[in-house]
Tab-separated table of C-alpha atoms in Angstrom:
chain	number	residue	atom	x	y	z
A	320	UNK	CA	15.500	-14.650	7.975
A	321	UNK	CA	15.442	-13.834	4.132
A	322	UNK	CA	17.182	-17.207	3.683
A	323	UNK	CA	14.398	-19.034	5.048
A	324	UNK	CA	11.856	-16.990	4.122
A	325	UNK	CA	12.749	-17.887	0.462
A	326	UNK	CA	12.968	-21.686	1.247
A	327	UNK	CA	9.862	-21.698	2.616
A	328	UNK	CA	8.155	-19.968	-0.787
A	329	UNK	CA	8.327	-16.419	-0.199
A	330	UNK	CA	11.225	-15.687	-2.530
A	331	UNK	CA	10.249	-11.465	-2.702
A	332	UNK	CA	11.663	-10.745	0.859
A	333	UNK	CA	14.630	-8.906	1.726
A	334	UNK	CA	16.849	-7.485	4.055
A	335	UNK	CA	19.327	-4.683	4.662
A	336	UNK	CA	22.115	-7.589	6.579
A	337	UNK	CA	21.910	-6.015	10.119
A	338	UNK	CA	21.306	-1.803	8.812
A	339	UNK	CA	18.930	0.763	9.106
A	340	UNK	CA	16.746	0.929	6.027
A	341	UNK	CA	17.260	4.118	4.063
A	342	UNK	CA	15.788	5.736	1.842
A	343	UNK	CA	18.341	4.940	-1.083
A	344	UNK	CA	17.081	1.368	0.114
A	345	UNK	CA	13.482	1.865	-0.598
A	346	UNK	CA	14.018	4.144	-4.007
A	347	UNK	CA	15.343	1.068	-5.315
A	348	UNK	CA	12.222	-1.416	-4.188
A	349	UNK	CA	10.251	1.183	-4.892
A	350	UNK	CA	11.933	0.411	-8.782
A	351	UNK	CA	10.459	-3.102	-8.885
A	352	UNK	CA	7.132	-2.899	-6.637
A	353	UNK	CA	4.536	-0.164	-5.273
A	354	UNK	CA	3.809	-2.267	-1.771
A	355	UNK	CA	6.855	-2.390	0.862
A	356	UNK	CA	6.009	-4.587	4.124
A	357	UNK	CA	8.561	-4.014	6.874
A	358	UNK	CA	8.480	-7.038	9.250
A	359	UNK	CA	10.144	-6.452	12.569
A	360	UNK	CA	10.783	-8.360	15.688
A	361	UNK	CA	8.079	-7.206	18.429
A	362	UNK	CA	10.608	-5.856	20.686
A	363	UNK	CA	11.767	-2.608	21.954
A	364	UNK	CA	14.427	-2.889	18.743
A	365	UNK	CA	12.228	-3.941	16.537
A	366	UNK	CA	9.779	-1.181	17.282
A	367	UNK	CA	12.796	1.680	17.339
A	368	UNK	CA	14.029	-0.167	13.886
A	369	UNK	CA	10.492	0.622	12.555
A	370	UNK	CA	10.016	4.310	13.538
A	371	UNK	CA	13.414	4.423	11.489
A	372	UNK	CA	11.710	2.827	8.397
A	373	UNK	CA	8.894	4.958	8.887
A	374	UNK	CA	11.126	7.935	9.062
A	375	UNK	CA	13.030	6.732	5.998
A	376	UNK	CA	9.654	6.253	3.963
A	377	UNK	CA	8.108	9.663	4.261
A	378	UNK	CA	10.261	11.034	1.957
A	379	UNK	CA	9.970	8.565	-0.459
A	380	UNK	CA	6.206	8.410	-0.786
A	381	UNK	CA	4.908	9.496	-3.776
A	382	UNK	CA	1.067	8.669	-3.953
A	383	UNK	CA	0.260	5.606	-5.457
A	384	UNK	CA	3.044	4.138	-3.176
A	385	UNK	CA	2.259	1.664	-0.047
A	386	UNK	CA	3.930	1.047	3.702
A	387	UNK	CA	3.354	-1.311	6.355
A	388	UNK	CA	4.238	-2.842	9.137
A	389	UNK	CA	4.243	-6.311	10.478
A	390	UNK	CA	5.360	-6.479	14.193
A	391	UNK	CA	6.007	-10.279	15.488
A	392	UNK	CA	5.190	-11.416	19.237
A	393	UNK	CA	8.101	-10.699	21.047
A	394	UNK	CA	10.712	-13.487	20.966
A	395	UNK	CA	9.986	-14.358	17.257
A	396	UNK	CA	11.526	-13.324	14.132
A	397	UNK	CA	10.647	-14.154	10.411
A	398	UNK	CA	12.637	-17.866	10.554
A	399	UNK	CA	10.944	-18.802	13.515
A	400	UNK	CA	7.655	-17.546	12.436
A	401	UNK	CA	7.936	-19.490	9.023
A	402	UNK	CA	9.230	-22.370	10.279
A	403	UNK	CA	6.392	-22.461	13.634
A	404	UNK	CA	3.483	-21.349	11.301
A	405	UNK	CA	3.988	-21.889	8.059
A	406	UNK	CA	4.264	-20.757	4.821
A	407	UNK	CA	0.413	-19.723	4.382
A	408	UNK	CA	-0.338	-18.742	7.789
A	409	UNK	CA	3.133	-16.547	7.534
A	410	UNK	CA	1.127	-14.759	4.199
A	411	UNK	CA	-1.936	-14.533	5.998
A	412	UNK	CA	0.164	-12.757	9.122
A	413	UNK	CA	1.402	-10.391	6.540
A	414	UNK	CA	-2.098	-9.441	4.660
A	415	UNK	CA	-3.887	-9.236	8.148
A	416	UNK	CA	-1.742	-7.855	10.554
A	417	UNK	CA	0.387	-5.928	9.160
A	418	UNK	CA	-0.810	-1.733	9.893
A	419	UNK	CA	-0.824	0.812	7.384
A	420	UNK	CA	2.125	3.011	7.263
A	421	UNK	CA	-0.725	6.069	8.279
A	422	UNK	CA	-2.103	4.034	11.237
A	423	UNK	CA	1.200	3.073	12.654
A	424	UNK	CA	2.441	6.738	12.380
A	425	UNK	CA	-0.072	8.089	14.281
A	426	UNK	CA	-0.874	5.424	16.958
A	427	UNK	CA	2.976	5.329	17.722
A	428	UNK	CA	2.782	9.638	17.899
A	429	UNK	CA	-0.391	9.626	20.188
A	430	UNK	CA	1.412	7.167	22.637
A	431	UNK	CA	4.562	9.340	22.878
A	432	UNK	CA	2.498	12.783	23.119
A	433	UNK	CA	-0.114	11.208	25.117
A	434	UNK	CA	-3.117	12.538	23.151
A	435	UNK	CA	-5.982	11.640	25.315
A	436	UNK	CA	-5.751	15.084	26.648
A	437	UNK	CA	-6.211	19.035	24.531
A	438	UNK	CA	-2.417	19.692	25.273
A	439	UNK	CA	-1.452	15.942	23.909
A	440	UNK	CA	-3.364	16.167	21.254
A	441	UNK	CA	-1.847	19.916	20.787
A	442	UNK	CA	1.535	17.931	21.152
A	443	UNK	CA	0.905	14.856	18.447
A	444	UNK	CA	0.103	17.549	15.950
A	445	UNK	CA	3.017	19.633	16.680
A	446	UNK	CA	5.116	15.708	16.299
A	447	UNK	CA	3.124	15.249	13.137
A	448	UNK	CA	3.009	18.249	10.959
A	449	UNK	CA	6.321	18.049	10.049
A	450	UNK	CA	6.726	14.679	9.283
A	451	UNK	CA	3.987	14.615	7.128
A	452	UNK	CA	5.542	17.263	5.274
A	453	UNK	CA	8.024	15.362	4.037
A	454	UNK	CA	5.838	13.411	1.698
A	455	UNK	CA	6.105	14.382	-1.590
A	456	UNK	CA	2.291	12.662	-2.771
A	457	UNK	CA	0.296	15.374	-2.507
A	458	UNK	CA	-2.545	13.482	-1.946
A	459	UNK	CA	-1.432	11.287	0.317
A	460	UNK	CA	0.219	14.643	2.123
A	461	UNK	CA	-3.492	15.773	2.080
A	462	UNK	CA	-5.128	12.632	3.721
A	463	UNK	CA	-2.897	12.886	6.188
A	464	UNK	CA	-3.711	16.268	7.486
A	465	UNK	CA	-7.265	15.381	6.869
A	466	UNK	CA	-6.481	11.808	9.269
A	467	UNK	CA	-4.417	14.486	11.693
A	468	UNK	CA	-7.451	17.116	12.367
A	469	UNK	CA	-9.717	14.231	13.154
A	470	UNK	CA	-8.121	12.874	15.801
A	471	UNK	CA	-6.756	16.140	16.750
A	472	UNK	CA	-9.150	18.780	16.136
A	473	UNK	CA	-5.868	20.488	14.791
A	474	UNK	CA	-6.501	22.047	11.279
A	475	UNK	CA	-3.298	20.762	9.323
A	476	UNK	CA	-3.880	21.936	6.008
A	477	UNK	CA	-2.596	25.296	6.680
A	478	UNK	CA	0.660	25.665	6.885
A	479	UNK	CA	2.685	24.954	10.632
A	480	UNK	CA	5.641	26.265	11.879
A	481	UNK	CA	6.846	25.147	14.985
A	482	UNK	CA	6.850	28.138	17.592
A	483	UNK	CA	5.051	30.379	16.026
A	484	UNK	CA	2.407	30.270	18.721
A	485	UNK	CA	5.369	32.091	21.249
């Protein structure tokens, strides 16, 4: 994928060769740029890959510092994408589609607790809270909580510890 990626023009891309990213792996991008776009196959691997990343990131963003997430149709990866689409309409995929670190955190977290109701909305928040804990940007830290209590009603700048409510 990087291979051809960089043939067809888009010589910035890179891979871990077949391993979880880490967060060793992003200090070290995070050397040379402030914008990291994962790009993952649409399918149930690619998505599990990406909550990986995801996990990986959190501790690693400072503020100032930028994730996202490009998820291809299912069956394609970044050679066949380049190589169907093009060059420009591959750059255009990536500037368009690809979500925010914050939106695909908590879309993927209001799936798995089911947050259309008070108790999955009580659960997303009880997923949430710690993760975003583990970013060191305060601000960003902040606007999370602030992004969590609106779609939660769940007041996440005071502090949360899990089973306290016993």
């Amino acid at each position: 994928d990087v291979v051809a990626l960089a043939q067809a023009g888009i010589p910035e891309a890179v891979a871990t060769l077949g391993t979880a990213t880490t967060q060793d792996h992003l200090k070290l991008l995070y050397r040379a740029t402030s914008r990291v776009v994962f790009c993952f196959d649409g399918d149930r691997a690619g998505r599990q890959a990406a909550w990986r990343a995801l996990n990986a990131a959190l501790p690693v963003l400072e503020d100032g510092r930028h994730v996202r997430f490009l998820f291809l149709p299912d069956g394609q990866d970044p050679d066949s994408m380049i190589r169907e689409e093009g060059t420009d309409a591959f750059r255009r995929r990536l500037s368009r589609d690809a979500q925010p670190l914050t939106d695909y955190l908590f879309r993927h977290l209001a799936e798995e607790a089911g947050a259309d109701s008070l108790e999955g909305k009580a659960h997303m928040a009880a997923l949430a809270l710690p993760l975003i804990e583990q970013v060191p940007g305060s601000l960003l830290r902040r606007l999370l909580r602030q992004s969590l209590q609106q779609q939660t009603g769940v007041d996440g700048v005071t502090t949360f510890t899990p089973g306290a409510c016993r």
